Short mmCIF file of C-alpha atoms in Angstrom, two decimals:
data_model
loop_
_atom_site.label_atom_id
_atom_site.label_comp_id
_atom_site.label_asym_id
_atom_site.label_seq_id
_atom_site.Cartn_x
_atom_site.Cartn_y
_atom_site.Cartn_z
CA MET Y 1 97.96 103.17 128.00
CA LEU Y 2 99.11 99.72 128.82
CA PHE Y 3 95.67 100.09 131.30
CA GLU Y 4 93.52 102.12 128.40
CA PRO Y 5 90.25 100.58 127.23
CA ILE Y 6 90.30 99.26 123.44
CA ASN Y 7 88.16 97.63 121.59
CA ILE Y 8 88.29 94.44 118.81
CA GLY Y 9 85.43 94.84 117.24
CA SER Y 10 82.81 94.41 119.48
CA ILE Y 11 84.76 93.14 122.59
CA GLY Y 12 85.22 96.03 125.21
CA VAL Y 13 88.68 94.59 126.27
CA PRO Y 14 89.71 96.39 129.96
CA ASN Y 15 93.49 97.02 129.02
CA ARG Y 16 96.41 96.41 126.44
CA PHE Y 17 97.45 92.77 127.48
CA VAL Y 18 96.70 89.75 125.91
CA ARG Y 19 97.46 86.24 127.21
CA SER Y 20 98.74 84.30 123.61
CA ALA Y 21 97.55 81.23 122.92
CA THR Y 22 99.10 78.64 124.88
CA HIS Y 23 99.79 74.89 124.69
CA GLU Y 24 98.62 73.84 128.36
CA TRP Y 25 98.82 70.04 128.32
CA MET Y 26 95.93 70.18 130.21
CA ALA Y 27 92.80 68.60 128.51
CA GLU Y 28 91.16 65.00 128.62
CA PRO Y 29 92.05 62.87 126.28
CA ASP Y 30 89.33 63.47 123.53
CA GLY Y 31 90.30 67.47 123.92
CA THR Y 32 87.66 68.44 126.47
CA PRO Y 33 88.50 71.16 128.96
CA THR Y 34 89.30 70.08 132.34
CA SER Y 35 89.26 71.64 135.76
CA ARG Y 36 93.12 72.31 135.68
CA ILE Y 37 92.24 74.53 132.53
CA ASN Y 38 89.62 76.38 133.69
CA ASP Y 39 91.84 77.22 136.83
CA LEU Y 40 95.19 78.43 134.22
CA TYR Y 41 92.37 81.00 132.92
CA GLU Y 42 89.98 82.40 135.95
CA GLU Y 43 93.93 83.27 137.54
CA LEU Y 44 94.84 84.99 134.50
CA ALA Y 45 91.43 87.00 134.59
CA ARG Y 46 91.25 87.47 138.65
CA ASN Y 47 94.99 88.90 137.79
CA GLU Y 48 94.13 91.77 135.12
CA VAL Y 49 94.67 90.28 132.05
CA GLY Y 50 91.80 91.56 129.77
CA LEU Y 51 92.18 89.36 127.41
CA ILE Y 52 92.76 85.59 127.37
CA ILE Y 53 93.77 83.61 124.27
CA THR Y 54 93.17 80.06 125.20
CA GLY Y 55 95.76 77.09 123.80
CA TYR Y 56 94.89 76.20 120.37
CA ALA Y 57 91.91 74.13 119.65
CA TYR Y 58 91.41 71.52 117.47
CA VAL Y 59 89.01 71.32 114.95
CA ASP Y 60 89.09 67.96 113.61
CA LYS Y 61 90.21 64.46 114.79
CA LYS Y 62 92.75 64.42 111.69
CA GLY Y 63 94.87 67.85 112.81
CA LYS Y 64 95.18 66.71 116.53
CA SER Y 65 99.46 68.42 117.29
CA ASP Y 66 99.58 67.82 120.60
CA ASP Y 67 98.42 65.15 123.62
CA LEU Y 68 96.22 66.30 126.27
CA GLN Y 69 95.20 69.45 123.55
CA LEU Y 70 91.57 71.07 123.32
CA GLY Y 71 89.20 70.52 120.75
CA ILE Y 72 86.47 71.68 119.26
CA TYR Y 73 85.39 69.32 116.94
CA ASP Y 74 82.38 68.29 117.64
CA ASP Y 75 79.28 70.08 119.60
CA LYS Y 76 80.07 68.38 122.84
CA PHE Y 77 81.75 70.14 124.03
CA ILE Y 78 79.93 73.25 124.17
CA ARG Y 79 78.78 72.75 127.20
CA SER Y 80 82.05 72.41 128.98
CA TYR Y 81 83.51 75.26 127.64
CA LYS Y 82 80.48 77.26 128.85
CA GLU Y 83 82.02 76.76 132.36
CA MET Y 84 85.77 78.32 131.54
CA VAL Y 85 84.04 81.13 130.02
CA LEU Y 86 81.75 81.79 132.54
CA ARG Y 87 84.63 81.97 135.23
CA VAL Y 88 86.85 84.60 133.41
CA HIS Y 89 83.90 86.52 132.32
CA GLU Y 90 83.64 86.95 136.60
CA HIS Y 91 86.65 88.93 136.79
CA GLY Y 92 85.62 90.99 133.98
CA SER Y 93 88.14 89.32 131.30
CA LYS Y 94 87.43 88.46 127.74
CA ILE Y 95 88.05 85.65 126.57
CA VAL Y 96 88.55 83.92 122.82
CA LEU Y 97 89.52 80.33 121.81
CA GLN Y 98 92.07 80.27 119.10
CA ILE Y 99 91.20 77.29 116.32
CA ALA Y 100 93.64 75.03 114.66
CA HIS Y 101 94.35 72.29 112.40
CA GLY Y 102 98.09 70.86 112.73
CA GLY Y 103 98.41 70.43 109.47
CA ARG Y 104 102.33 69.45 108.48
CA GLN Y 105 102.70 69.28 112.79
CA THR Y 106 100.01 66.84 112.80
CA MET Y 107 100.07 63.51 114.92
CA ILE Y 108 100.96 60.52 113.42
CA THR Y 109 99.20 57.85 115.91
CA ASP Y 110 97.46 54.08 114.17
CA ASP Y 111 94.33 55.86 113.60
CA ASN Y 112 95.83 58.82 111.96
CA PRO Y 113 98.68 57.61 110.11
CA TYR Y 114 99.63 60.63 107.41
CA THR Y 115 99.50 64.44 108.29
CA LEU Y 116 97.65 66.60 105.53
CA ALA Y 117 98.86 70.16 103.39
CA PRO Y 118 98.31 72.53 100.71
CA SER Y 119 100.94 70.36 99.09
CA ALA Y 120 103.49 67.67 99.77
CA VAL Y 121 106.88 69.46 100.63
CA ILE Y 122 108.89 67.54 103.67
CA GLU Y 123 108.66 68.02 106.30
CA THR Y 124 112.38 68.13 107.61
CA VAL Y 125 112.00 68.20 110.94
CA LYS Y 126 110.59 65.33 111.39
CA GLY Y 127 111.63 63.73 107.66
CA MET Y 128 107.82 63.29 107.12
CA VAL Y 129 105.58 64.03 103.71
CA PRO Y 130 102.42 64.76 104.19
CA LYS Y 131 99.35 63.90 101.15
CA GLU Y 132 98.42 66.68 99.74
CA LEU Y 133 94.81 67.69 100.02
CA THR Y 134 92.06 67.41 97.96
CA LYS Y 135 89.49 70.24 97.04
CA LYS Y 136 86.88 67.83 98.38
CA GLU Y 137 88.97 67.45 101.46
CA VAL Y 138 90.01 71.74 101.50
CA LEU Y 139 86.47 71.99 101.31
CA LYS Y 140 85.62 69.67 104.77
CA ILE Y 141 88.43 71.64 106.21
CA ILE Y 142 86.55 74.96 105.38
CA GLU Y 143 83.48 73.69 107.34
CA ASP Y 144 85.48 71.96 110.09
CA PHE Y 145 87.00 75.53 110.51
CA SER Y 146 83.86 77.14 110.17
CA GLN Y 147 81.82 75.50 112.49
CA ALA Y 148 84.24 75.54 115.30
CA VAL Y 149 83.17 79.55 115.04
CA ARG Y 150 79.86 78.64 115.69
CA ARG Y 151 80.68 76.58 118.51
CA ALA Y 152 82.95 79.07 119.69
CA LYS Y 153 79.65 81.81 120.14
CA GLU Y 154 77.52 79.26 121.29
CA ALA Y 155 79.61 78.15 124.02
CA GLY Y 156 79.43 81.92 124.98
CA PHE Y 157 83.14 83.09 123.92
CA ASP Y 158 84.43 86.67 122.96
CA GLY Y 159 85.60 85.79 119.87
CA ALA Y 160 87.55 82.67 117.73
CA GLN Y 161 91.35 83.03 116.42
CA LEU Y 162 92.14 81.27 113.12
CA HIS Y 163 95.60 80.07 114.02
CA CYS Y 164 97.79 81.65 110.37
CA ALA Y 165 101.00 80.65 112.35
CA HIS Y 166 103.86 78.56 113.16
CA GLY Y 167 103.58 76.12 110.09
CA PHE Y 168 100.02 74.66 111.35
CA LEU Y 169 97.05 74.02 108.05
CA LEU Y 170 96.48 77.58 107.44
CA SER Y 171 100.17 78.60 108.25
CA SER Y 172 100.92 76.32 105.43
CA PHE Y 173 98.05 78.09 102.54
CA LEU Y 174 99.43 81.19 103.17
CA SER Y 175 103.33 80.79 102.73
CA PRO Y 176 104.86 79.72 99.83
CA TYR Y 177 107.35 77.43 100.91
CA THR Y 178 104.56 75.04 101.67
CA ASN Y 179 102.43 75.64 98.95
CA ARG Y 180 102.84 74.65 95.70
CA ARG Y 181 98.67 75.08 94.56
CA LYS Y 182 97.51 75.82 91.22
CA ASP Y 183 93.96 75.46 91.92
CA ARG Y 184 91.82 78.12 93.61
CA TRP Y 185 93.46 77.77 96.89
CA GLY Y 186 97.55 77.73 95.66
CA GLY Y 187 99.79 80.71 93.45
CA SER Y 188 99.58 84.08 93.93
CA THR Y 189 98.96 85.78 97.46
CA GLU Y 190 95.48 86.41 97.06
CA LYS Y 191 94.62 82.72 95.78
CA ARG Y 192 96.90 81.65 98.73
CA THR Y 193 94.42 83.84 101.65
CA GLN Y 194 91.69 81.91 99.78
CA VAL Y 195 91.99 79.36 101.85
CA VAL Y 196 91.46 81.91 105.26
CA LEU Y 197 88.75 84.53 103.38
CA ASP Y 198 86.25 81.14 102.55
CA ILE Y 199 86.45 79.94 106.50
CA ILE Y 200 85.62 84.08 107.16
CA SER Y 201 83.04 84.40 104.49
CA ARG Y 202 81.04 80.39 105.48
CA ALA Y 203 81.97 81.10 109.22
CA ARG Y 204 79.85 84.62 108.69
CA GLU Y 205 77.20 82.50 107.05
CA LEU Y 206 76.59 80.66 110.60
CA VAL Y 207 77.79 83.46 113.10
CA GLY Y 208 76.13 86.85 111.83
CA GLU Y 209 78.43 89.94 110.45
CA ASP Y 210 79.62 91.19 113.98
CA TYR Y 211 81.11 87.99 115.81
CA PRO Y 212 84.46 89.14 116.36
CA ILE Y 213 86.92 86.33 114.42
CA LEU Y 214 90.81 86.84 114.90
CA VAL Y 215 93.93 85.67 113.76
CA LYS Y 216 96.95 85.00 114.96
CA LEU Y 217 99.29 85.80 111.88
CA ASN Y 218 102.51 84.18 110.01
CA VAL Y 219 104.51 87.35 109.61
CA THR Y 220 107.72 85.26 108.79
CA ASP Y 221 109.11 81.57 108.22
CA GLY Y 222 111.94 81.96 110.05
CA PHE Y 223 114.40 81.51 107.11
CA LYS Y 224 117.92 82.87 107.45
CA ASN Y 225 119.92 83.52 105.05
CA ASN Y 226 117.83 82.94 101.53
CA MET Y 227 118.03 79.54 102.97
CA HIS Y 228 115.15 79.49 100.76
CA ARG Y 229 113.95 81.07 97.69
CA TYR Y 230 110.61 80.65 97.92
CA THR Y 231 109.35 81.85 101.85
CA LEU Y 232 107.38 84.15 103.66
CA ASP Y 233 108.20 86.84 104.79
CA ALA Y 234 107.75 90.90 104.27
CA PRO Y 235 106.25 92.61 102.07
CA GLU Y 236 104.19 89.73 101.51
CA SER Y 237 102.48 89.48 104.64
CA ILE Y 238 101.86 92.52 104.83
CA GLU Y 239 99.78 92.46 102.10
CA ILE Y 240 97.75 89.00 103.14
CA ALA Y 241 97.22 91.00 106.60
CA LYS Y 242 95.49 93.75 104.46
CA ILE Y 243 93.77 91.39 102.60
CA LEU Y 244 92.02 89.71 106.06
CA ALA Y 245 91.08 93.15 107.79
CA ASN Y 246 89.27 93.96 104.28
CA ASN Y 247 87.45 90.47 104.77
CA GLY Y 248 85.54 90.33 107.95
CA ILE Y 249 88.87 90.55 110.20
CA CYS Y 250 88.86 92.58 113.52
CA ALA Y 251 92.27 91.32 115.26
CA VAL Y 252 95.52 90.54 113.87
CA GLU Y 253 97.89 89.12 115.88
CA VAL Y 254 101.30 89.78 114.02
CA SER Y 255 103.41 86.41 115.41
CA GLY Y 256 106.09 84.23 113.45
CA GLY Y 257 108.62 81.33 112.55
CA ILE Y 258 107.99 77.50 111.84
CA THR Y 259 109.83 74.12 113.24
CA GLU Y 260 111.85 74.07 110.74
CA ALA Y 261 113.50 77.42 110.98
CA GLY Y 262 115.28 76.29 113.86
CA GLU Y 263 114.93 78.60 117.26
CA GLU Y 264 113.18 80.87 115.20
CA LEU Y 265 109.89 79.88 117.10
CA PHE Y 266 110.53 80.14 120.80
CA ARG Y 267 113.47 82.55 120.81
CA THR Y 268 115.93 82.16 124.06
CA LYS Y 269 118.33 84.50 126.14
CA ILE Y 270 115.73 87.22 126.21
CA ASP Y 271 118.16 90.10 128.34
CA SER Y 272 118.15 93.06 127.19
CA LEU Y 273 115.38 96.10 125.77
CA GLU Y 274 116.80 95.42 121.77
CA LYS Y 275 116.10 91.43 122.07
CA GLU Y 276 112.59 92.38 123.24
CA ALA Y 277 109.64 92.82 120.96
CA TYR Y 278 111.18 90.73 117.80
CA TYR Y 279 108.68 90.99 115.45
CA ARG Y 280 108.06 94.93 116.03
CA GLU Y 281 109.03 96.21 112.50
CA TYR Y 282 106.60 94.03 111.12
CA ALA Y 283 103.84 95.36 112.94
CA LYS Y 284 104.63 98.32 112.45
CA MET Y 285 104.58 97.97 109.03
CA ILE Y 286 100.61 96.22 108.93
CA LYS Y 287 99.72 98.94 110.98
CA GLU Y 288 100.02 101.84 108.73
CA GLN Y 289 98.31 99.42 107.02
CA VAL Y 290 95.06 98.33 108.98
CA ASP Y 291 92.43 100.13 110.98
CA ILE Y 292 91.87 96.90 113.13
CA PRO Y 293 94.23 96.52 116.24
CA VAL Y 294 97.53 95.05 115.98
CA ILE Y 295 98.55 92.52 118.58
CA LEU Y 296 102.13 91.92 119.00
CA VAL Y 297 103.78 88.93 121.09
CA GLU Y 298 107.29 87.15 121.01
CA GLY Y 299 110.09 88.70 123.38
CA ILE Y 300 108.07 91.00 125.12
CA ARG Y 301 109.07 91.52 128.71
CA SER Y 302 109.70 94.77 129.85
CA LYS Y 303 107.77 97.56 131.54
CA GLN Y 304 109.52 100.40 129.56
CA VAL Y 305 109.35 98.76 125.30
CA MET Y 306 105.79 97.94 126.22
CA GLU Y 307 105.09 101.39 126.91
CA MET Y 308 106.97 102.27 123.97
CA LEU Y 309 104.90 99.96 121.40
CA LEU Y 310 102.10 101.66 122.08
CA LYS Y 311 102.91 105.12 122.40
CA GLU Y 312 105.12 105.29 118.98
CA GLU Y 313 102.25 103.41 117.53
CA TYR Y 314 103.88 99.45 116.27
CA ALA Y 315 100.94 98.01 118.22
CA ASP Y 316 97.29 98.54 120.05
CA MET Y 317 97.85 95.37 122.60
CA ILE Y 318 100.73 93.96 124.36
CA SER Y 319 100.68 89.97 123.72
CA LEU Y 320 102.67 87.86 125.99
CA CYS Y 321 102.83 83.69 126.22
CA ARG Y 322 105.55 82.78 128.57
CA PRO Y 323 105.74 85.61 130.80
CA LEU Y 324 102.48 84.89 131.97
CA ILE Y 325 103.39 81.15 132.89
CA ALA Y 326 106.57 82.10 134.90
CA GLU Y 327 104.28 85.22 136.98
CA PRO Y 328 100.18 84.93 136.66
CA ASP Y 329 99.81 87.98 138.26
CA LEU Y 330 102.00 90.51 135.91
CA VAL Y 331 99.63 92.92 134.86
CA MET Y 332 98.56 93.57 138.35
CA LYS Y 333 102.03 93.65 139.38
CA LEU Y 334 103.28 96.25 136.45
CA ARG Y 335 99.54 98.20 136.88
CA LYS Y 336 100.48 98.52 140.67
CA GLY Y 337 104.10 99.35 140.34
CA GLU Y 338 105.59 96.62 142.19
CA THR Y 339 107.65 95.08 138.82
CA GLU Y 340 108.98 96.95 135.59
CA VAL Y 341 110.88 93.56 134.15
CA ALA Y 342 108.92 90.13 133.65
CA LYS Y 343 111.02 87.92 135.45
CA CYS Y 344 110.43 85.39 132.92
CA VAL Y 345 114.36 84.19 131.23
CA SER Y 346 113.16 82.80 127.63
CA CYS Y 347 114.24 78.98 129.21
CA ASN Y 348 111.31 77.40 127.56
CA MET Y 349 111.29 75.02 130.18
CA CYS Y 350 107.68 75.69 130.75
CA SER Y 351 107.02 73.18 128.06
CA ASP Y 352 105.99 70.69 130.23
CA GLU Y 353 103.99 67.92 129.00
CA ASN Y 354 102.20 67.49 132.52
CA GLY Y 355 101.09 71.00 132.41
CA ILE Y 356 102.51 73.92 131.57
CA LYS Y 357 104.57 75.14 135.04
CA CYS Y 358 107.71 77.53 134.83
CA ASN Y 359 110.37 74.89 135.52
CA TYR Y 360 113.11 77.77 136.17
CA ASP Y 361 114.82 77.71 138.98
CA PHE Y 362 115.40 81.33 140.28
CA THR Y 363 117.14 80.62 143.44
CA GLY Y 364 119.70 78.86 141.45
#
């Protein structure tokens, strides 16, 4: 099944492998994609990764999370992205632009002295209290995301993915831990999901009903031992997935964790089959409730587990991040039978501000 085609809305993907969005630290300071990023994506496409999801592109200058992060806040980017898309399509792969706003995790600069969030809940890692968004600011963010979807379509991307995970802005709206609002966008599960629905609705006005919009979804904030009374987890996250699937989302990528939950966001020492695919049960619960493809990421390393996830209907597609940094040709090697397990040891040293790359010494 790993090498069977699948449809995500109108996207025909040649196999079940997805390159999960990964910040590259390779864009220009203003967010313009570079030849380095294009080379990276073309290499993945040449090595048979069926669907490539770009690193997160910020939709507003006040929503930038990292240096050298991709941007999509202006029409000036459309032309540059066209080359990226063309180079991927030449090899038969599909490519989706992930779009995001940093929210509580936005970079603080002289031009941007504070972060924005649904509510003024302290971000405990940096010890900062964000500014609570006004109604006018929420409406602007809805428009920013919607225009970013339009730009993705005009640039030729096969779809756009809304980043609703890992504590970024849309993730913060979905979680009761970070969203304490009492208006249209806060309170019940449905109201906390409303901002994403408003983005989908407005984007549809700009790109039509058939353009694929995907979501990367936090199924859990990742706090352990009931650290917080109000936090996102199942069964509420499964209900959110159902709401999104019923309102035009064409695929959900299952992920989890925010920075305040510690190593949950990037687990290390995934060195056994039992430790792989640690959100599989969440994915299975979602898959049983929706009629759209479920993509599973986090800790998948071995062909045996990949095949099991598809065969036993935990997920429809396998999404990889760190393994494809260590081995861009992993999919091809799996298909040819040249390997059964990714060599990635989950050390996290690939998060390199000079550009993502595997920095682990496999000879040591």
